[in-house]
Tab-separated table of N, CA and C in Angstrom:
chain	number	residue	atom	x	y	z
A	51	MET	N	-25.031	-2.151	9.691
A	51	MET	CA	-23.631	-2.589	9.373
A	51	MET	C	-23.772	-4.005	8.966
A	52	ARG	N	-22.996	-4.404	7.890
A	52	ARG	CA	-23.068	-5.849	7.350
A	52	ARG	C	-21.651	-6.228	7.358
A	53	LEU	N	-21.541	-7.529	7.775
A	53	LEU	CA	-20.194	-8.267	7.875
A	53	LEU	C	-19.988	-9.107	6.626
A	54	TYR	N	-18.759	-9.228	6.174
A	54	TYR	CA	-18.497	-10.100	5.123
A	54	TYR	C	-17.279	-10.840	5.354
A	55	LEU	N	-17.080	-12.152	4.886
A	55	LEU	CA	-15.924	-12.924	4.829
A	55	LEU	C	-15.407	-12.646	3.467
A	56	VAL	N	-14.100	-12.135	3.412
A	56	VAL	CA	-13.589	-11.749	2.040
A	56	VAL	C	-12.541	-12.842	1.754
A	57	LYS	N	-12.753	-13.274	0.472
A	57	LYS	CA	-11.777	-14.386	-0.004
A	57	LYS	C	-11.184	-13.950	-1.324
A	58	ASP	N	-9.855	-14.340	-1.477
A	58	ASP	CA	-9.193	-14.035	-2.765
A	58	ASP	C	-9.580	-15.058	-3.798
A	59	GLU	N	-8.890	-14.883	-5.037
A	59	GLU	CA	-9.191	-15.788	-6.198
A	59	GLU	C	-8.841	-17.236	-5.891
A	60	GLU	N	-8.036	-17.518	-4.984
A	60	GLU	CA	-7.787	-18.958	-4.685
A	60	GLU	C	-8.605	-19.504	-3.619
A	61	GLU	N	-9.605	-18.679	-3.178
A	61	GLU	CA	-10.570	-19.030	-2.042
A	61	GLU	C	-9.934	-18.987	-0.717
A	62	ARG	N	-8.836	-18.263	-0.605
A	62	ARG	CA	-8.183	-18.113	0.762
A	62	ARG	C	-8.934	-17.066	1.407
A	63	LEU	N	-9.093	-17.290	2.802
A	63	LEU	CA	-9.767	-16.378	3.718
A	63	LEU	C	-8.811	-15.164	3.955
A	64	VAL	N	-9.190	-13.902	3.587
A	64	VAL	CA	-8.342	-12.701	3.618
A	64	VAL	C	-8.688	-11.827	4.840
A	65	TRP	N	-9.985	-11.509	4.786
A	65	TRP	CA	-10.490	-10.453	5.739
A	65	TRP	C	-11.806	-10.822	6.408
A	66	VAL	N	-12.092	-10.205	7.419
A	66	VAL	CA	-13.478	-10.081	8.006
A	66	VAL	C	-13.668	-8.620	7.710
A	67	ALA	N	-14.648	-8.222	6.932
A	67	ALA	CA	-14.950	-6.840	6.628
A	67	ALA	C	-16.233	-6.355	7.084
A	68	ALA	N	-16.365	-4.980	7.490
A	68	ALA	CA	-17.717	-4.556	7.906
A	68	ALA	C	-17.993	-3.340	6.880
A	69	LEU	N	-19.231	-3.304	6.398
A	69	LEU	CA	-19.637	-2.320	5.510
A	69	LEU	C	-20.628	-1.426	6.249
A	70	ALA	N	-20.331	-0.137	6.399
A	70	ALA	CA	-21.249	0.765	7.054
A	70	ALA	C	-21.279	2.134	6.249
A	71	HIS	N	-22.435	2.456	5.710
A	71	HIS	CA	-22.611	3.690	5.018
A	71	HIS	C	-21.617	3.853	3.969
A	72	GLU	N	-21.397	2.776	3.180
A	72	GLU	CA	-20.422	2.910	2.067
A	72	GLU	C	-18.984	2.881	2.398
A	73	THR	N	-18.686	2.758	3.610
A	73	THR	CA	-17.330	2.698	4.123
A	73	THR	C	-17.049	1.187	4.510
A	74	MET	N	-15.872	0.713	3.989
A	74	MET	CA	-15.582	-0.687	4.240
A	74	MET	C	-14.382	-0.641	5.203
A	75	TYR	N	-14.580	-1.447	6.241
A	75	TYR	CA	-13.477	-1.581	7.267
A	75	TYR	C	-13.163	-3.003	7.304
A	76	ALA	N	-11.808	-3.192	7.476
A	76	ALA	CA	-11.298	-4.531	7.524
A	76	ALA	C	-10.498	-4.838	8.812
A	77	TYR	N	-10.847	-6.068	9.285
A	77	TYR	CA	-10.228	-6.408	10.597
A	77	TYR	C	-8.738	-6.753	10.249
A	78	VAL	N	-7.823	-6.088	10.992
A	78	VAL	CA	-6.369	-6.334	10.937
A	78	VAL	C	-5.828	-6.944	12.133
A	79	ALA	N	-5.600	-8.203	12.166
A	79	ALA	CA	-5.162	-8.873	13.383
A	79	ALA	C	-3.974	-8.242	13.925
A	80	ASN	N	-3.058	-7.823	13.284
A	80	ASN	CA	-1.830	-7.235	13.831
A	80	ASN	C	-2.198	-6.072	14.724
A	81	THR	N	-3.213	-5.416	14.513
A	81	THR	CA	-3.585	-4.166	15.349
A	81	THR	C	-4.714	-4.614	16.349
A	82	GLY	N	-5.585	-5.690	16.035
A	82	GLY	CA	-6.614	-6.060	16.809
A	82	GLY	C	-7.897	-5.171	16.714
A	83	LYS	N	-7.936	-4.432	15.416
A	83	LYS	CA	-8.969	-3.467	15.227
A	83	LYS	C	-9.486	-3.618	13.789
A	84	PHE	N	-10.613	-2.929	13.642
A	84	PHE	CA	-11.085	-2.702	12.295
A	84	PHE	C	-10.544	-1.269	11.787
A	85	HIS	N	-10.157	-1.332	10.429
A	85	HIS	CA	-9.665	-0.068	9.999
A	85	HIS	C	-10.353	0.183	8.620
A	86	ASP	N	-10.564	1.472	8.333
A	86	ASP	CA	-11.057	1.917	7.009
A	86	ASP	C	-10.098	1.455	5.919
A	87	ASN	N	-10.716	0.693	4.999
A	87	ASN	CA	-9.861	0.148	3.855
A	87	ASN	C	-10.450	0.501	2.559
A	88	ASN	N	-10.147	1.686	2.016
A	88	ASN	CA	-10.760	2.182	0.883
A	88	ASN	C	-10.449	1.258	-0.440
A	89	ALA	N	-9.248	0.637	-0.436
A	89	ALA	CA	-8.960	-0.291	-1.530
A	89	ALA	C	-9.961	-1.403	-1.468
A	90	LEU	N	-10.240	-1.906	-0.420
A	90	LEU	CA	-11.339	-3.018	-0.232
A	90	LEU	C	-12.618	-2.494	-0.683
A	91	ARG	N	-12.978	-1.294	-0.364
A	91	ARG	CA	-14.215	-0.602	-0.633
A	91	ARG	C	-14.362	-0.562	-2.223
A	92	ASN	N	-13.316	-0.090	-2.891
A	92	ASN	CA	-13.369	0.038	-4.235
A	92	ASN	C	-13.552	-1.418	-4.945
A	93	ASP	N	-12.827	-2.406	-4.348
A	93	ASP	CA	-12.937	-3.776	-4.851
A	93	ASP	C	-14.471	-4.161	-4.747
A	94	PHE	N	-15.072	-3.972	-3.577
A	94	PHE	CA	-16.419	-4.344	-3.229
A	94	PHE	C	-17.378	-3.742	-4.393
A	95	TYR	N	-17.280	-2.469	-4.566
A	95	TYR	CA	-18.191	-1.736	-5.406
A	95	TYR	C	-17.838	-1.798	-6.907
A	96	MET	N	-16.589	-2.003	-7.293
A	96	MET	CA	-16.257	-1.902	-8.560
A	96	MET	C	-15.457	-3.038	-9.309
A	97	VAL	N	-14.326	-3.326	-8.620
A	97	VAL	CA	-13.309	-4.285	-9.205
A	97	VAL	C	-13.654	-5.617	-9.097
A	98	ARG	N	-14.019	-6.255	-7.805
A	98	ARG	CA	-14.497	-7.458	-7.660
A	98	ARG	C	-13.342	-8.570	-7.862
A	99	ARG	N	-12.145	-8.206	-7.423
A	99	ARG	CA	-11.100	-9.269	-7.468
A	99	ARG	C	-11.325	-10.263	-6.385
A	100	PHE	N	-12.085	-9.951	-5.316
A	100	PHE	CA	-12.340	-10.686	-4.041
A	100	PHE	C	-13.799	-11.180	-4.213
A	101	THR	N	-14.140	-12.151	-3.364
A	101	THR	CA	-15.463	-12.534	-3.242
A	101	THR	C	-15.879	-12.201	-1.790
A	102	TYR	N	-17.119	-11.832	-1.716
A	102	TYR	CA	-17.631	-11.360	-0.359
A	102	TYR	C	-18.876	-12.201	-0.053
A	103	GLU	N	-18.782	-12.830	1.167
A	103	GLU	CA	-19.894	-13.674	1.540
A	103	GLU	C	-20.345	-13.065	2.899
A	104	GLU	N	-21.581	-12.762	2.832
A	104	GLU	CA	-22.145	-12.035	4.145
A	104	GLU	C	-22.199	-13.054	5.253
A	105	ILE	N	-21.837	-12.723	6.395
A	105	ILE	CA	-21.658	-13.546	7.599
A	105	ILE	C	-22.309	-12.787	8.768
A	106	GLY	N	-22.559	-13.559	9.819
A	106	GLY	CA	-23.080	-12.969	11.114
A	106	GLY	C	-22.016	-12.682	12.148
A	107	PRO	N	-22.432	-11.957	13.214
A	107	PRO	CA	-21.293	-11.661	14.287
A	107	PRO	C	-20.673	-12.824	14.811
A	108	ALA	N	-21.378	-14.102	15.071
A	108	ALA	CA	-20.677	-15.295	15.589
A	108	ALA	C	-19.674	-15.819	14.732
A	109	GLU	N	-19.960	-15.835	13.441
A	109	GLU	CA	-18.846	-16.314	12.483
A	109	GLU	C	-17.715	-15.353	12.451
A	110	ALA	N	-18.051	-13.960	12.347
A	110	ALA	CA	-17.042	-13.038	12.451
A	110	ALA	C	-16.024	-13.206	13.608
A	111	ARG	N	-16.756	-13.384	14.769
A	111	ARG	CA	-15.989	-13.549	16.046
A	111	ARG	C	-15.007	-14.718	16.000
A	112	ARG	N	-15.662	-15.934	15.465
A	112	ARG	CA	-14.794	-17.144	15.196
A	112	ARG	C	-13.615	-16.943	14.322
A	113	LEU	N	-13.823	-16.297	13.196
A	113	LEU	CA	-12.789	-16.127	12.231
A	113	LEU	C	-11.723	-15.200	12.820
A	114	ILE	N	-12.101	-14.257	13.547
A	114	ILE	CA	-11.179	-13.177	14.241
A	114	ILE	C	-10.375	-14.054	15.150
A	115	GLY	N	-10.945	-14.848	15.966
A	115	GLY	CA	-10.269	-15.711	16.805
A	115	GLY	C	-9.272	-16.694	16.256
A	116	GLN	N	-9.483	-16.951	15.030
A	116	GLN	CA	-8.567	-17.955	14.334
A	116	GLN	C	-7.471	-17.135	13.579
A	117	GLY	N	-7.467	-15.887	13.667
A	117	GLY	CA	-6.329	-15.001	13.110
A	117	GLY	C	-6.496	-14.527	11.867
A	118	ILE	N	-7.779	-14.509	11.287
A	118	ILE	CA	-7.979	-13.862	9.921
A	118	ILE	C	-7.517	-12.563	9.948
A	119	GLY	N	-6.924	-12.030	8.856
A	119	GLY	CA	-6.540	-10.554	8.748
A	119	GLY	C	-5.125	-10.339	9.270
A	120	THR	N	-4.259	-11.430	9.447
A	120	THR	CA	-3.060	-11.180	9.895
A	120	THR	C	-2.201	-11.005	8.669
A	121	LEU	N	-1.400	-9.820	8.720
A	121	LEU	CA	-0.613	-9.505	7.614
A	121	LEU	C	0.834	-9.686	7.903
A	122	ASN	N	1.670	-10.152	6.954
A	122	ASN	CA	3.038	-10.465	7.117
A	122	ASN	C	3.738	-9.053	7.229
A	123	GLU	N	4.483	-8.866	8.293
A	123	GLU	CA	5.171	-7.511	8.503
A	123	GLU	C	6.031	-7.138	7.469
A	124	THR	N	6.717	-8.095	6.868
A	124	THR	CA	7.659	-7.788	5.799
A	124	THR	C	7.062	-7.483	4.484
A	125	ASP	N	5.967	-8.028	4.227
A	125	ASP	CA	5.258	-7.904	2.890
A	125	ASP	C	4.498	-6.578	2.857
A	126	HIS	N	3.917	-6.109	4.054
A	126	HIS	CA	3.018	-5.028	4.063
A	126	HIS	C	3.377	-3.934	5.196
A	127	PRO	N	4.656	-3.519	5.203
A	127	PRO	CA	4.991	-2.605	6.181
A	127	PRO	C	4.280	-1.341	6.113
A	128	ASN	N	4.166	-0.776	4.992
A	128	ASN	CA	3.493	0.608	4.912
A	128	ASN	C	1.952	0.603	5.299
A	129	ALA	N	1.276	-0.465	4.868
A	129	ALA	CA	-0.107	-0.637	5.328
A	129	ALA	C	-0.214	-0.713	6.852
A	130	LEU	N	0.745	-1.538	7.427
A	130	LEU	CA	0.735	-1.698	8.856
A	130	LEU	C	1.040	-0.422	9.589
A	131	VAL	N	2.114	0.340	9.125
A	131	VAL	CA	2.513	1.625	9.771
A	131	VAL	C	1.204	2.513	9.612
A	132	LYS	N	0.420	2.636	8.568
A	132	LYS	CA	-0.624	3.466	8.478
A	132	LYS	C	-1.825	2.983	9.440
A	133	TRP	N	-2.147	1.712	9.510
A	133	TRP	CA	-3.178	1.280	10.430
A	133	TRP	C	-2.773	1.407	11.832
A	134	ARG	N	-1.585	1.169	12.206
A	134	ARG	CA	-1.146	1.512	13.610
A	134	ARG	C	-1.268	2.863	13.974
A	135	ALA	N	-1.108	3.837	13.126
A	135	ALA	CA	-1.332	5.165	13.365
A	135	ALA	C	-2.839	5.703	13.203
A	136	ASP	N	-3.721	4.754	12.809
A	136	ASP	CA	-5.091	5.052	12.540
A	136	ASP	C	-5.694	5.918	13.805
A	137	PRO	N	-6.098	7.090	13.689
A	137	PRO	CA	-6.700	7.673	14.836
A	137	PRO	C	-8.058	7.261	15.078
A	138	LYS	N	-8.816	6.640	14.294
A	138	LYS	CA	-10.088	6.183	14.428
A	138	LYS	C	-10.467	4.665	14.230
A	139	PRO	N	-9.588	3.732	14.765
A	139	PRO	CA	-9.984	2.391	14.471
A	139	PRO	C	-11.213	1.974	15.230
A	140	LEU	N	-11.804	0.875	14.785
A	140	LEU	CA	-13.058	0.410	15.418
A	140	LEU	C	-12.702	-0.882	16.111
A	141	ALA	N	-13.155	-0.917	17.548
A	141	ALA	CA	-12.925	-2.132	18.237
A	141	ALA	C	-13.911	-3.318	17.687
A	142	PRO	N	-13.284	-4.556	17.671
A	142	PRO	CA	-14.085	-5.537	17.163
A	142	PRO	C	-15.495	-5.788	17.930
A	143	ALA	N	-15.347	-5.617	19.215
A	143	ALA	CA	-16.700	-5.715	19.952
A	143	ALA	C	-17.718	-4.767	19.577
A	144	ASP	N	-17.315	-3.553	19.260
A	144	ASP	CA	-18.238	-2.389	18.829
A	144	ASP	C	-18.699	-2.680	17.440
A	145	VAL	N	-18.000	-3.234	16.564
A	145	VAL	CA	-18.390	-3.606	15.238
A	145	VAL	C	-19.344	-4.651	15.202
A	146	LEU	N	-18.979	-5.801	15.890
A	146	LEU	CA	-19.812	-6.865	16.116
A	146	LEU	C	-21.327	-6.670	16.711
A	147	SER	N	-21.139	-5.790	17.625
A	147	SER	CA	-22.423	-5.303	18.416
A	147	SER	C	-23.253	-4.484	17.355
A	148	MET	N	-22.716	-3.484	16.677
A	148	MET	CA	-23.425	-2.786	15.572
A	148	MET	C	-24.005	-3.646	14.623
A	149	ALA	N	-23.255	-4.703	14.092
A	149	ALA	CA	-23.772	-5.669	13.107
A	149	ALA	C	-24.993	-6.502	13.614
A	150	ALA	N	-24.854	-6.884	14.860
A	150	ALA	CA	-25.844	-7.653	15.479
A	150	ALA	C	-27.187	-6.833	15.622
A	151	GLY	N	-27.079	-5.515	15.836
A	151	GLY	CA	-28.254	-4.734	16.116
A	151	GLY	C	-28.801	-4.097	14.754
A	152	SER	N	-28.092	-4.281	13.704
A	152	SER	CA	-28.504	-3.774	12.457
A	152	SER	C	-29.329	-4.651	11.478
A	153	ASN	N	-30.234	-4.016	10.863
A	153	ASN	CA	-31.136	-4.761	9.880
A	153	ASN	C	-30.610	-4.680	8.491
A	154	GLY	N	-29.428	-4.091	8.340
A	154	GLY	CA	-28.802	-4.002	6.970
A	154	GLY	C	-28.639	-2.549	6.701
C-alpha cells in the first residue's frame, strides 16, 4: 500500500490517499476513516487534475491530525451520506500499518 498527499490545482492539500491493488482510498475526516474513492482513482490513473506526492505513514498521520480531508457538510452532502453508510471503511491505524509494512 502506498500513501499520497493529494493537492488540487492551487496546491491546496485535499486528501491523504492510500493506493492498494489499484483501489484508491481517501481519508475523510468527517468519518474518521479511509473510504474507496473511485473518482480519485480515475484521476490518479487517467485525468490528473490533482497532483500526488508519495508520503510515509508519519507524514500521513501528521496531516490527518491537522484535519486534512474535512469536507464541508453543505457542499458535499451526497458524498458524506455515502461514506457514512460505507460498510467497509478502513481505519487509519490499519491503513498506516499496512503502508509501513509494504514495499510498494
